[in-house]
Amino acid sequence: MGDDNKAKDIMAYLAPSNASVFDHLSEVLTNVAISNPENPVESFHKISREVLENSLRWTDEPAPVKQDNSKQVECQNLFRVQKAEADPATSISKASKVGTDTYVPDIGAETEMLNWTGLSVGGVNATRIMLSIRQLAAVHPEFKSVRFFGKILGKQADYYVCEAEVTACDEAPPKGLIPKHPEKRNFEKAQQHNRFKYYVCHSPGAPWTALPNLRYYQLLAVPNIKRLFTGNLNAPMATFPPFPGETEAEYLRAKIAHIGERTVMSPAGFFTEVPADPEAKRKYHSIAPSPEWAPPEDLSGYAAEAWPTSAWARHYPQVPDADEFGEDFVPDETGKWPDIDPEAWPIRPLTDEEDGPLWIARQCSHQLKAKAPVCLISRQYPGAVVVLQGKKFVNFYIGFGNQENDKMYTPTFQENLVMPPVCADVIYKVHREPTVERDADGNITATIPPEVKPRYPLEGWLHFNDEQADLRDKMYVEWEELKKKEAEEKAAAEAAAAEAAA
């Protein structure tokens, strides 16, 4: 048994693979016969090791490396065309009767214009985004136009933002509420903003995710919040001041509206206002491209040293003012409430005082200035640009979504801040004797309770001193009485000792 175990050990040493020791010896002897060395005995060990090294094999092969091909699959899906359904009886494809009139701009041409500003997503990504947006427009034929808004950076993932314009909000207003109810006005005052539907994805070619509709209270709260995006739409919102929303998707929608109001611009006169007309089935105010607008022959005026702000205008919906319902806003005898005008969509021209310092205007070429592209770079929102070249202009934003501020950011405090208590009210209480009124005979006629001032005056903190007896607590009063009593006892003892000595 010992010899057998020894033979097995020798076999395991000579051939750690599954090969047999006899096969190994036969191969070694074959090599010795072929090579015919001068001293076979001395070369046997060397030849045996060479044969052993050449015949080694891995007993456990490593698992194949898993590769993430999700982006390649997404890119392939962009080039797939949905086939029409076939008739099961004749096997003939049915022609699609549903067409789409959605306008999708040439994102590749817009990317070339953005290259003049130094901000772009790259040519390959631009092609993927254009194909992805075209697929989105084909699925939603109710869209009037779809464009690429920009890219918002996050800590874990980024958001590619797509903007789609619809004819009306896809959400019904709340029912059963009076016209001036806060919840109803919260919905109606954001209807102009909700005519834009926004979709986001984490990479070009990934499926688009629709953002929720906007509310008026969210528009008012978002300018006071400064926060980095996480890249997770379902992340909870914990901010100060508090944001009236639960997830990051709602905050992202409000932030996009705030950025669009401040940075989306067009040449003055390009858009014209279209008022609401119930007879023409237009319930809301809107804007439309003006057929009378024509680009100037010389574009250098759009980016002069003292660039004329009057040459540009903002056409994105603005934040409406707060409602001011008077006392006369009541229902009539029949119970019908007065009509409330729909929110306006004004085109706001830029002003030198407010908008002049917020933008940098320059021409992209020193040669042929009359035809060179003109770009505006925002100082308020770094990463927001506007490029004008001929009849075309493009708005684009890439950044973290926060406003530039050269001052130290300090959160605002809430009103009526509750101060911490000085001491526990259960243990220490302010003791004040009530005021007693007596008649001429000395009888008590009335007992007036003391008027205790608030513990925390609104004007400021009150510190303890002799003039503020109302702040003395019970412990301090007892301590004073104890000291006084000890002093009297000490004086009495000294007096008694003096008398005894005398």
Short mmCIF file of C-alpha atoms in Angstrom, two decimals:
data_model
loop_
_atom_site.label_atom_id
_atom_site.label_comp_id
_atom_site.label_asym_id
_atom_site.label_seq_id
_atom_site.Cartn_x
_atom_site.Cartn_y
_atom_site.Cartn_z
CA MET A 1 0.00 0.00 0.00
CA GLY A 2 2.88 2.32 0.74
CA ASP A 3 4.40 1.84 -2.71
CA ASP A 4 1.06 2.56 -4.37
CA ASN A 5 0.66 5.84 -2.50
CA LYS A 6 4.21 6.79 -3.34
CA ALA A 7 3.55 6.08 -7.02
CA LYS A 8 0.45 8.25 -6.91
CA ASP A 9 2.44 11.09 -5.33
CA ILE A 10 5.06 10.81 -8.04
CA MET A 11 2.35 10.89 -10.72
CA ALA A 12 0.74 13.96 -9.15
CA TYR A 13 4.11 15.71 -9.03
CA LEU A 14 5.11 14.81 -12.55
CA ALA A 15 1.72 15.46 -14.14
CA PRO A 16 -0.51 17.82 -12.15
CA SER A 17 -2.94 17.67 -15.06
CA ASN A 18 -5.16 14.70 -15.84
CA ALA A 19 -2.48 13.12 -18.05
CA SER A 20 -1.03 9.68 -17.19
CA VAL A 21 2.58 9.29 -15.94
CA PHE A 22 3.14 6.52 -18.46
CA ASP A 23 2.12 8.84 -21.28
CA HIS A 24 4.51 11.42 -19.94
CA LEU A 25 7.43 8.97 -19.81
CA SER A 26 6.70 7.72 -23.30
CA GLU A 27 6.68 11.29 -24.64
CA VAL A 28 9.96 12.07 -22.86
CA LEU A 29 11.62 9.00 -24.31
CA THR A 30 10.31 9.89 -27.76
CA ASN A 31 11.87 13.37 -27.51
CA VAL A 32 15.16 11.81 -26.33
CA ALA A 33 15.15 9.52 -29.34
CA ILE A 34 14.40 12.34 -31.75
CA SER A 35 16.80 14.91 -30.32
CA ASN A 36 19.55 12.36 -29.66
CA PRO A 37 21.46 14.37 -27.03
CA GLU A 38 25.11 13.65 -26.29
CA ASN A 39 24.41 12.79 -22.65
CA PRO A 40 20.79 11.52 -22.37
CA VAL A 41 21.02 10.77 -18.66
CA GLU A 42 22.00 14.33 -17.75
CA SER A 43 19.43 15.84 -20.19
CA PHE A 44 16.56 13.64 -19.03
CA HIS A 45 15.46 16.01 -16.28
CA LYS A 46 15.56 19.04 -18.59
CA ILE A 47 13.58 17.29 -21.35
CA SER A 48 11.06 15.97 -18.80
CA ARG A 49 10.39 19.50 -17.49
CA GLU A 50 9.99 20.90 -21.01
CA VAL A 51 7.46 18.19 -21.87
CA LEU A 52 5.66 18.77 -18.58
CA GLU A 53 5.43 22.52 -19.09
CA ASN A 54 4.13 22.11 -22.64
CA SER A 55 1.46 19.66 -21.54
CA LEU A 56 0.08 21.66 -18.58
CA ARG A 57 -3.64 22.44 -18.75
CA TRP A 58 -5.95 24.38 -16.48
CA THR A 59 -8.12 22.09 -14.42
CA ASP A 60 -10.80 24.80 -13.81
CA GLU A 61 -11.31 27.20 -16.65
CA PRO A 62 -12.23 30.76 -15.53
CA ALA A 63 -15.73 31.98 -16.17
CA PRO A 64 -16.09 34.10 -19.29
CA VAL A 65 -16.00 37.85 -18.69
CA LYS A 66 -19.48 39.36 -18.88
CA GLN A 67 -19.69 42.36 -21.14
CA ASP A 68 -22.36 45.02 -20.90
CA ASN A 69 -23.76 45.27 -24.41
CA SER A 70 -26.82 47.30 -23.43
CA LYS A 71 -25.61 50.45 -25.18
CA GLN A 72 -24.81 48.52 -28.36
CA VAL A 73 -28.27 46.99 -28.29
CA GLU A 74 -29.84 50.40 -27.75
CA CYS A 75 -27.90 51.78 -30.69
CA GLN A 76 -29.06 48.89 -32.90
CA ASN A 77 -32.66 49.45 -31.91
CA LEU A 78 -32.47 53.03 -33.13
CA PHE A 79 -32.14 51.83 -36.73
CA ARG A 80 -35.00 49.37 -36.55
CA VAL A 81 -38.19 50.29 -38.34
CA GLN A 82 -41.44 48.97 -37.01
CA LYS A 83 -42.99 46.76 -39.64
CA ALA A 84 -46.61 47.08 -40.60
CA GLU A 85 -49.00 44.40 -39.49
CA ALA A 86 -49.74 41.67 -42.02
CA ASP A 87 -53.17 40.42 -42.97
CA PRO A 88 -53.45 36.87 -41.57
CA ALA A 89 -55.57 35.77 -44.57
CA THR A 90 -53.46 37.10 -47.43
CA SER A 91 -50.09 37.64 -45.60
CA ILE A 92 -49.92 41.08 -47.20
CA SER A 93 -48.62 43.95 -45.08
CA LYS A 94 -51.14 46.62 -44.31
CA ALA A 95 -50.08 50.16 -45.05
CA SER A 96 -50.03 52.41 -42.01
CA LYS A 97 -52.86 54.90 -42.19
CA VAL A 98 -51.68 56.96 -39.21
CA GLY A 99 -49.29 59.69 -40.27
CA THR A 100 -47.41 62.21 -38.16
CA ASP A 101 -46.89 65.91 -38.78
CA THR A 102 -44.56 66.36 -35.81
CA TYR A 103 -41.69 68.68 -36.60
CA VAL A 104 -38.30 67.29 -35.61
CA PRO A 105 -35.34 69.62 -36.30
CA ASP A 106 -32.07 68.49 -37.79
CA ILE A 107 -30.12 67.89 -34.61
CA GLY A 108 -26.96 67.16 -36.60
CA ALA A 109 -27.06 70.66 -38.13
CA GLU A 110 -27.81 72.17 -34.73
CA THR A 111 -24.80 70.36 -33.29
CA GLU A 112 -22.58 71.93 -35.93
CA MET A 113 -23.90 75.35 -34.92
CA LEU A 114 -23.28 74.57 -31.24
CA ASN A 115 -19.69 73.64 -32.00
CA TRP A 116 -19.02 77.36 -32.44
CA THR A 117 -19.78 77.85 -28.73
CA GLY A 118 -17.66 74.94 -27.53
CA LEU A 119 -20.68 73.19 -25.97
CA SER A 120 -22.00 70.05 -27.61
CA VAL A 121 -22.83 66.40 -26.98
CA GLY A 122 -20.69 65.14 -29.86
CA GLY A 123 -21.53 64.07 -33.37
CA VAL A 124 -22.15 60.39 -32.60
CA ASN A 125 -24.39 61.14 -29.63
CA ALA A 126 -26.24 63.78 -31.65
CA THR A 127 -27.06 61.18 -34.30
CA ARG A 128 -28.31 58.75 -31.67
CA ILE A 129 -30.42 61.45 -30.04
CA MET A 130 -31.94 62.46 -33.39
CA LEU A 131 -32.91 58.86 -34.20
CA SER A 132 -34.29 58.37 -30.71
CA ILE A 133 -36.36 61.58 -30.91
CA ARG A 134 -37.74 60.53 -34.28
CA GLN A 135 -38.88 57.24 -32.78
CA LEU A 136 -40.53 59.16 -29.93
CA ALA A 137 -42.33 61.43 -32.42
CA ALA A 138 -43.55 58.42 -34.37
CA VAL A 139 -45.07 56.92 -31.22
CA HIS A 140 -46.77 60.22 -30.23
CA PRO A 141 -48.34 61.80 -33.31
CA GLU A 142 -50.16 64.33 -31.11
CA PHE A 143 -46.92 66.29 -30.65
CA LYS A 144 -46.59 69.50 -32.66
CA SER A 145 -42.81 69.60 -32.43
CA VAL A 146 -40.01 67.83 -30.60
CA ARG A 147 -36.56 69.22 -29.93
CA PHE A 148 -33.49 68.38 -27.86
CA PHE A 149 -33.48 70.67 -24.81
CA GLY A 150 -30.06 69.78 -23.43
CA LYS A 151 -28.26 67.73 -20.83
CA ILE A 152 -28.47 68.11 -17.05
CA LEU A 153 -25.60 66.60 -15.11
CA GLY A 154 -26.06 64.48 -12.00
CA LYS A 155 -23.95 62.76 -9.36
CA GLN A 156 -24.75 59.18 -10.37
CA ALA A 157 -26.18 59.63 -13.88
CA ASP A 158 -27.00 62.43 -16.31
CA TYR A 159 -30.31 63.43 -17.86
CA TYR A 160 -30.73 63.91 -21.61
CA VAL A 161 -33.81 66.13 -21.90
CA CYS A 162 -36.24 66.14 -24.82
CA GLU A 163 -38.94 68.83 -25.15
CA ALA A 164 -42.24 68.10 -26.92
CA GLU A 165 -44.88 70.74 -27.57
CA VAL A 166 -48.51 69.65 -27.35
CA THR A 167 -51.68 71.53 -28.23
CA ALA A 168 -53.12 71.30 -24.71
CA CYS A 169 -52.33 69.82 -21.33
CA ASP A 170 -52.85 66.07 -21.18
CA GLU A 171 -54.23 66.25 -17.62
CA ALA A 172 -57.78 67.20 -16.66
CA PRO A 173 -58.28 69.95 -14.04
CA PRO A 174 -59.64 68.97 -10.63
CA LYS A 175 -63.43 68.81 -10.48
CA GLY A 176 -65.86 69.85 -7.78
CA LEU A 177 -63.90 72.94 -6.72
CA ILE A 178 -64.84 76.61 -6.94
CA PRO A 179 -62.90 78.65 -9.54
CA LYS A 180 -60.72 80.42 -6.97
CA HIS A 181 -59.87 77.30 -4.97
CA PRO A 182 -56.10 77.12 -4.32
CA GLU A 183 -55.77 73.58 -5.66
CA LYS A 184 -57.59 74.45 -8.86
CA ARG A 185 -55.59 77.62 -9.39
CA ASN A 186 -52.42 75.67 -8.64
CA PHE A 187 -53.22 73.53 -11.69
CA GLU A 188 -54.59 76.23 -14.01
CA LYS A 189 -51.79 78.74 -13.51
CA ALA A 190 -49.26 76.19 -14.81
CA GLN A 191 -51.21 75.17 -17.92
CA GLN A 192 -49.01 77.20 -20.26
CA HIS A 193 -45.94 75.38 -18.94
CA ASN A 194 -47.70 72.02 -19.18
CA ARG A 195 -48.13 72.53 -22.91
CA PHE A 196 -44.54 71.35 -23.03
CA LYS A 197 -44.02 67.69 -22.23
CA TYR A 198 -40.52 66.65 -21.21
CA TYR A 199 -38.87 63.26 -21.55
CA VAL A 200 -35.51 62.22 -20.11
CA CYS A 201 -33.10 59.30 -20.48
CA HIS A 202 -29.67 58.46 -19.09
CA SER A 203 -27.89 57.71 -22.38
CA PRO A 204 -28.55 58.43 -26.06
CA GLY A 205 -30.77 55.66 -27.39
CA ALA A 206 -32.15 54.56 -24.01
CA PRO A 207 -35.94 54.55 -23.53
CA TRP A 208 -37.49 57.93 -22.78
CA THR A 209 -39.25 58.53 -19.45
CA ALA A 210 -41.97 61.19 -19.23
CA LEU A 211 -41.73 63.74 -16.43
CA PRO A 212 -44.85 64.63 -14.43
CA ASN A 213 -46.80 67.79 -15.09
CA LEU A 214 -45.91 71.01 -13.33
CA ARG A 215 -47.71 72.89 -10.56
CA TYR A 216 -47.73 76.60 -9.83
CA TYR A 217 -46.42 76.19 -6.28
CA GLN A 218 -43.44 74.26 -7.63
CA LEU A 219 -42.61 77.13 -9.99
CA LEU A 220 -42.54 79.53 -7.06
CA ALA A 221 -40.40 77.31 -4.84
CA VAL A 222 -37.72 76.11 -7.27
CA PRO A 223 -35.72 79.41 -7.59
CA ASN A 224 -34.87 79.32 -3.85
CA ILE A 225 -33.48 75.77 -3.91
CA LYS A 226 -29.92 74.86 -4.81
CA ARG A 227 -29.35 71.13 -5.07
CA LEU A 228 -27.40 68.65 -7.19
CA PHE A 229 -29.33 65.98 -9.05
CA THR A 230 -28.69 62.36 -8.13
CA GLY A 231 -29.68 60.83 -11.48
CA ASN A 232 -32.50 58.80 -9.91
CA LEU A 233 -35.98 60.06 -10.76
CA ASN A 234 -37.48 58.26 -7.76
CA ALA A 235 -35.07 59.78 -5.24
CA PRO A 236 -36.93 61.54 -2.38
CA MET A 237 -36.78 65.32 -2.18
CA ALA A 238 -35.44 66.65 1.13
CA THR A 239 -34.51 70.32 0.71
CA PHE A 240 -34.61 73.57 2.58
CA PRO A 241 -36.70 75.56 1.86
CA PRO A 242 -39.03 72.58 1.36
CA PHE A 243 -40.07 71.73 -2.19
CA PRO A 244 -43.75 70.89 -2.80
CA GLY A 245 -42.97 67.57 -4.42
CA GLU A 246 -42.04 64.05 -3.39
CA THR A 247 -39.53 62.82 -5.99
CA GLU A 248 -36.66 64.19 -8.01
CA ALA A 249 -38.74 63.85 -11.19
CA GLU A 250 -41.03 66.67 -10.02
CA TYR A 251 -38.07 68.84 -9.02
CA LEU A 252 -36.39 68.20 -12.37
CA ARG A 253 -39.53 69.27 -14.22
CA ALA A 254 -39.75 72.50 -12.22
CA LYS A 255 -36.04 73.22 -12.68
CA ILE A 256 -36.32 72.76 -16.46
CA ALA A 257 -39.19 75.27 -16.55
CA HIS A 258 -37.16 77.75 -14.50
CA ILE A 259 -34.12 77.38 -16.75
CA GLY A 260 -36.27 77.68 -19.89
CA GLU A 261 -37.89 80.88 -18.68
CA ARG A 262 -34.50 82.49 -18.09
CA THR A 263 -32.48 81.19 -21.04
CA VAL A 264 -34.74 80.27 -24.00
CA MET A 265 -34.66 83.20 -26.44
CA SER A 266 -35.27 84.00 -30.09
CA PRO A 267 -34.63 86.95 -32.42
CA ALA A 268 -37.11 89.77 -31.81
CA GLY A 269 -40.06 89.48 -34.16
CA PHE A 270 -39.59 85.78 -34.93
CA PHE A 271 -42.64 84.83 -32.84
CA THR A 272 -45.95 86.62 -32.60
CA GLU A 273 -48.62 86.31 -29.93
CA VAL A 274 -51.84 84.47 -30.78
CA PRO A 275 -54.63 85.48 -28.39
CA ALA A 276 -57.26 83.06 -27.16
CA ASP A 277 -60.45 82.94 -29.22
CA PRO A 278 -63.26 80.62 -28.07
CA GLU A 279 -65.04 81.00 -31.41
CA ALA A 280 -61.95 79.72 -33.22
CA LYS A 281 -61.64 76.89 -30.67
CA ARG A 282 -58.56 78.45 -29.09
CA LYS A 283 -59.01 78.25 -25.32
CA TYR A 284 -55.52 79.47 -24.42
CA HIS A 285 -53.09 82.12 -25.51
CA SER A 286 -50.16 80.90 -27.58
CA ILE A 287 -47.40 82.02 -29.91
CA ALA A 288 -46.60 81.18 -33.52
CA PRO A 289 -43.77 81.98 -35.96
CA SER A 290 -44.36 85.28 -37.69
CA PRO A 291 -44.51 85.06 -41.50
CA GLU A 292 -43.28 88.64 -41.75
CA TRP A 293 -39.96 88.03 -40.00
CA ALA A 294 -36.86 87.83 -42.14
CA PRO A 295 -33.26 87.60 -40.98
CA PRO A 296 -31.17 90.72 -41.51
CA GLU A 297 -28.48 90.67 -44.12
CA ASP A 298 -25.88 91.73 -41.58
CA LEU A 299 -25.81 89.70 -38.33
CA SER A 300 -23.03 91.74 -36.72
CA GLY A 301 -25.62 93.93 -35.04
CA TYR A 302 -26.76 91.01 -32.91
CA ALA A 303 -23.36 90.81 -31.23
CA ALA A 304 -21.94 94.32 -31.20
CA GLU A 305 -19.78 95.50 -28.32
CA ALA A 306 -22.81 97.21 -26.78
CA TRP A 307 -25.06 94.49 -28.11
CA PRO A 308 -28.66 95.60 -28.54
CA THR A 309 -30.85 93.67 -26.16
CA SER A 310 -33.86 94.82 -28.18
CA ALA A 311 -32.77 92.44 -30.96
CA TRP A 312 -33.68 89.46 -28.77
CA ALA A 313 -36.82 88.35 -26.92
CA ARG A 314 -37.92 85.62 -24.54
CA HIS A 315 -40.72 83.41 -25.83
CA TYR A 316 -40.85 80.72 -23.13
CA PRO A 317 -43.89 80.87 -20.78
CA GLN A 318 -43.25 83.01 -17.74
CA VAL A 319 -44.22 82.45 -14.12
CA PRO A 320 -47.69 84.00 -13.62
CA ASP A 321 -48.32 86.53 -10.90
CA ALA A 322 -50.27 85.60 -7.80
CA ASP A 323 -54.05 85.85 -7.92
CA GLU A 324 -55.79 88.83 -6.37
CA PHE A 325 -59.48 88.12 -6.12
CA GLY A 326 -61.54 91.03 -4.88
CA GLU A 327 -64.59 90.99 -2.67
CA ASP A 328 -66.81 91.20 -5.74
CA PHE A 329 -65.58 87.81 -7.02
CA VAL A 330 -68.64 85.89 -5.89
CA PRO A 331 -71.26 83.84 -7.70
CA ASP A 332 -74.31 85.61 -9.10
CA GLU A 333 -77.92 84.90 -8.31
CA THR A 334 -77.93 81.81 -10.48
CA GLY A 335 -74.84 80.44 -8.75
CA LYS A 336 -72.49 81.04 -11.69
CA TRP A 337 -69.01 82.25 -10.90
CA PRO A 338 -67.30 84.99 -12.95
CA ASP A 339 -65.01 83.81 -15.74
CA ILE A 340 -61.25 83.87 -15.15
CA ASP A 341 -59.12 84.87 -18.10
CA PRO A 342 -56.62 82.23 -19.23
CA GLU A 343 -53.00 82.79 -18.39
CA ALA A 344 -51.16 84.95 -20.90
CA TRP A 345 -48.16 83.90 -22.96
CA PRO A 346 -46.37 87.18 -23.59
CA ILE A 347 -43.23 87.64 -25.62
CA ARG A 348 -40.89 89.65 -23.41
CA PRO A 349 -38.20 91.81 -25.02
CA LEU A 350 -34.86 91.98 -23.26
CA THR A 351 -33.84 95.13 -21.42
CA ASP A 352 -30.40 96.65 -20.95
CA GLU A 353 -30.81 97.15 -17.19
CA GLU A 354 -31.95 93.61 -16.28
CA ASP A 355 -30.72 91.35 -19.08
CA GLY A 356 -27.68 93.16 -20.41
CA PRO A 357 -25.25 92.05 -17.67
CA LEU A 358 -26.60 88.47 -17.73
CA TRP A 359 -25.43 87.59 -21.25
CA ILE A 360 -22.25 87.73 -23.31
CA ALA A 361 -22.75 88.28 -27.04
CA ARG A 362 -20.04 87.64 -29.60
CA GLN A 363 -19.53 86.66 -33.19
CA CYS A 364 -17.97 83.30 -33.88
CA SER A 365 -15.65 84.54 -36.64
CA HIS A 366 -13.70 87.71 -37.31
CA GLN A 367 -13.89 87.13 -41.03
CA LEU A 368 -17.06 87.82 -42.96
CA LYS A 369 -18.81 89.20 -39.90
CA ALA A 370 -22.03 89.83 -41.77
CA LYS A 371 -22.60 86.08 -42.23
CA ALA A 372 -20.74 84.66 -39.22
CA PRO A 373 -22.83 82.90 -36.55
CA VAL A 374 -23.77 84.88 -33.46
CA CYS A 375 -23.86 83.24 -30.04
CA LEU A 376 -25.12 84.38 -26.66
CA ILE A 377 -23.58 82.86 -23.53
CA SER A 378 -25.46 83.10 -20.25
CA ARG A 379 -23.68 84.33 -17.15
CA GLN A 380 -26.61 83.49 -14.91
CA TYR A 381 -26.81 79.83 -15.96
CA PRO A 382 -23.39 78.56 -17.13
CA GLY A 383 -23.91 76.17 -20.01
CA ALA A 384 -26.91 77.98 -21.55
CA VAL A 385 -26.24 79.28 -25.07
CA VAL A 386 -28.19 80.65 -28.03
CA VAL A 387 -26.74 80.46 -31.56
CA LEU A 388 -28.10 82.36 -34.57
CA GLN A 389 -26.98 81.69 -38.13
CA GLY A 390 -29.09 82.94 -41.01
CA LYS A 391 -32.70 81.87 -40.53
CA LYS A 392 -31.86 79.23 -37.96
CA PHE A 393 -31.30 79.59 -34.25
CA VAL A 394 -30.92 76.99 -31.51
CA ASN A 395 -31.21 77.08 -27.72
CA PHE A 396 -29.15 74.60 -25.72
CA TYR A 397 -28.28 73.98 -22.09
CA ILE A 398 -25.76 71.66 -20.45
CA GLY A 399 -24.95 71.97 -16.77
CA PHE A 400 -25.90 71.07 -13.21
CA GLY A 401 -29.13 73.08 -13.27
CA ASN A 402 -28.08 75.62 -10.63
CA GLN A 403 -27.89 79.35 -10.98
CA GLU A 404 -24.50 81.04 -10.80
CA ASN A 405 -24.08 83.12 -7.67
CA ASP A 406 -20.86 84.84 -6.66
CA LYS A 407 -22.12 85.34 -3.12
CA MET A 408 -22.06 82.85 -0.29
CA TYR A 409 -25.26 80.85 -0.25
CA THR A 410 -27.14 80.99 3.05
CA PRO A 411 -30.52 79.25 3.38
CA THR A 412 -33.36 81.49 4.48
CA PHE A 413 -34.79 80.91 7.93
CA GLN A 414 -38.42 80.11 8.50
CA GLU A 415 -40.72 82.71 9.97
CA ASN A 416 -41.49 82.63 13.73
CA LEU A 417 -38.53 80.44 14.57
CA VAL A 418 -39.14 78.63 17.86
CA MET A 419 -36.35 79.35 20.35
CA PRO A 420 -35.12 76.59 22.65
CA PRO A 421 -36.44 76.75 26.24
CA VAL A 422 -34.17 78.16 28.94
CA CYS A 423 -35.22 75.57 31.51
CA ALA A 424 -37.86 72.89 31.99
CA ASP A 425 -41.22 74.44 32.79
CA VAL A 426 -42.19 71.40 34.87
CA ILE A 427 -39.38 71.95 37.39
CA TYR A 428 -38.89 75.72 37.34
CA LYS A 429 -41.72 78.20 37.09
CA VAL A 430 -41.86 81.96 37.43
CA HIS A 431 -43.69 82.85 40.64
CA ARG A 432 -45.52 86.17 40.86
CA GLU A 433 -48.09 87.09 43.46
CA PRO A 434 -51.52 88.12 42.16
CA THR A 435 -52.71 91.71 42.59
CA VAL A 436 -55.35 92.08 45.32
CA GLU A 437 -57.87 94.95 45.39
CA ARG A 438 -59.48 95.92 48.71
CA ASP A 439 -62.25 98.26 49.74
CA ALA A 440 -62.12 100.94 52.42
CA ASP A 441 -62.74 98.39 55.19
CA GLY A 442 -59.86 96.21 53.99
CA ASN A 443 -61.97 93.47 52.53
CA ILE A 444 -60.74 91.77 49.35
CA THR A 445 -62.94 92.73 46.43
CA ALA A 446 -61.00 91.29 43.50
CA THR A 447 -57.93 89.19 42.80
CA ILE A 448 -56.19 90.00 39.51
CA PRO A 449 -53.87 87.26 38.21
CA PRO A 450 -50.39 88.38 37.22
CA GLU A 451 -49.72 89.30 33.62
CA VAL A 452 -46.82 87.06 32.67
CA LYS A 453 -44.86 88.24 29.67
CA PRO A 454 -43.98 85.70 26.98
CA ARG A 455 -40.88 83.69 27.68
CA TYR A 456 -39.36 84.63 24.33
CA PRO A 457 -40.25 88.22 23.43
CA LEU A 458 -40.47 88.82 19.71
CA GLU A 459 -38.24 91.89 19.94
CA GLY A 460 -35.25 89.97 21.25
CA TRP A 461 -33.78 87.96 24.06
CA LEU A 462 -34.20 89.23 27.63
CA HIS A 463 -31.28 88.63 29.97
CA PHE A 464 -31.72 88.31 33.73
CA ASN A 465 -30.97 91.35 35.88
CA ASP A 466 -32.48 93.13 38.88
CA GLU A 467 -34.93 95.07 36.72
CA GLN A 468 -36.48 91.89 35.22
CA ALA A 469 -37.92 90.16 38.27
CA ASP A 470 -40.38 88.25 36.12
CA LEU A 471 -37.55 86.07 34.83
CA ARG A 472 -36.50 84.88 38.28
CA ASP A 473 -37.32 81.22 38.69
CA LYS A 474 -38.32 79.45 41.87
CA MET A 475 -34.84 78.06 42.56
CA TYR A 476 -33.24 81.48 42.53
CA VAL A 477 -35.91 82.91 44.80
CA GLU A 478 -35.45 80.02 47.26
CA TRP A 479 -31.69 80.47 47.11
CA GLU A 480 -32.03 84.16 47.98
CA GLU A 481 -34.34 83.36 50.90
CA LEU A 482 -31.87 80.71 52.16
CA LYS A 483 -28.96 83.17 52.01
CA LYS A 484 -31.00 85.78 53.83
CA LYS A 485 -31.98 83.28 56.52
CA GLU A 486 -28.36 82.14 56.97
CA ALA A 487 -27.26 85.74 57.30
CA GLU A 488 -29.87 86.44 59.96
CA GLU A 489 -28.92 83.30 61.92
CA LYS A 490 -25.25 84.25 61.74
CA ALA A 491 -25.99 87.77 62.97
CA ALA A 492 -28.12 86.40 65.81
CA ALA A 493 -25.37 83.98 66.83
CA GLU A 494 -22.77 86.75 66.83
CA ALA A 495 -25.05 88.94 68.94
CA ALA A 496 -25.64 86.13 71.45
CA ALA A 497 -21.90 85.45 71.68
CA ALA A 498 -21.20 89.12 72.32
CA GLU A 499 -23.78 89.26 75.08
CA ALA A 500 -22.36 86.15 76.71
CA ALA A 501 -18.87 87.58 76.59
CA ALA A 502 -20.05 90.80 78.15
#
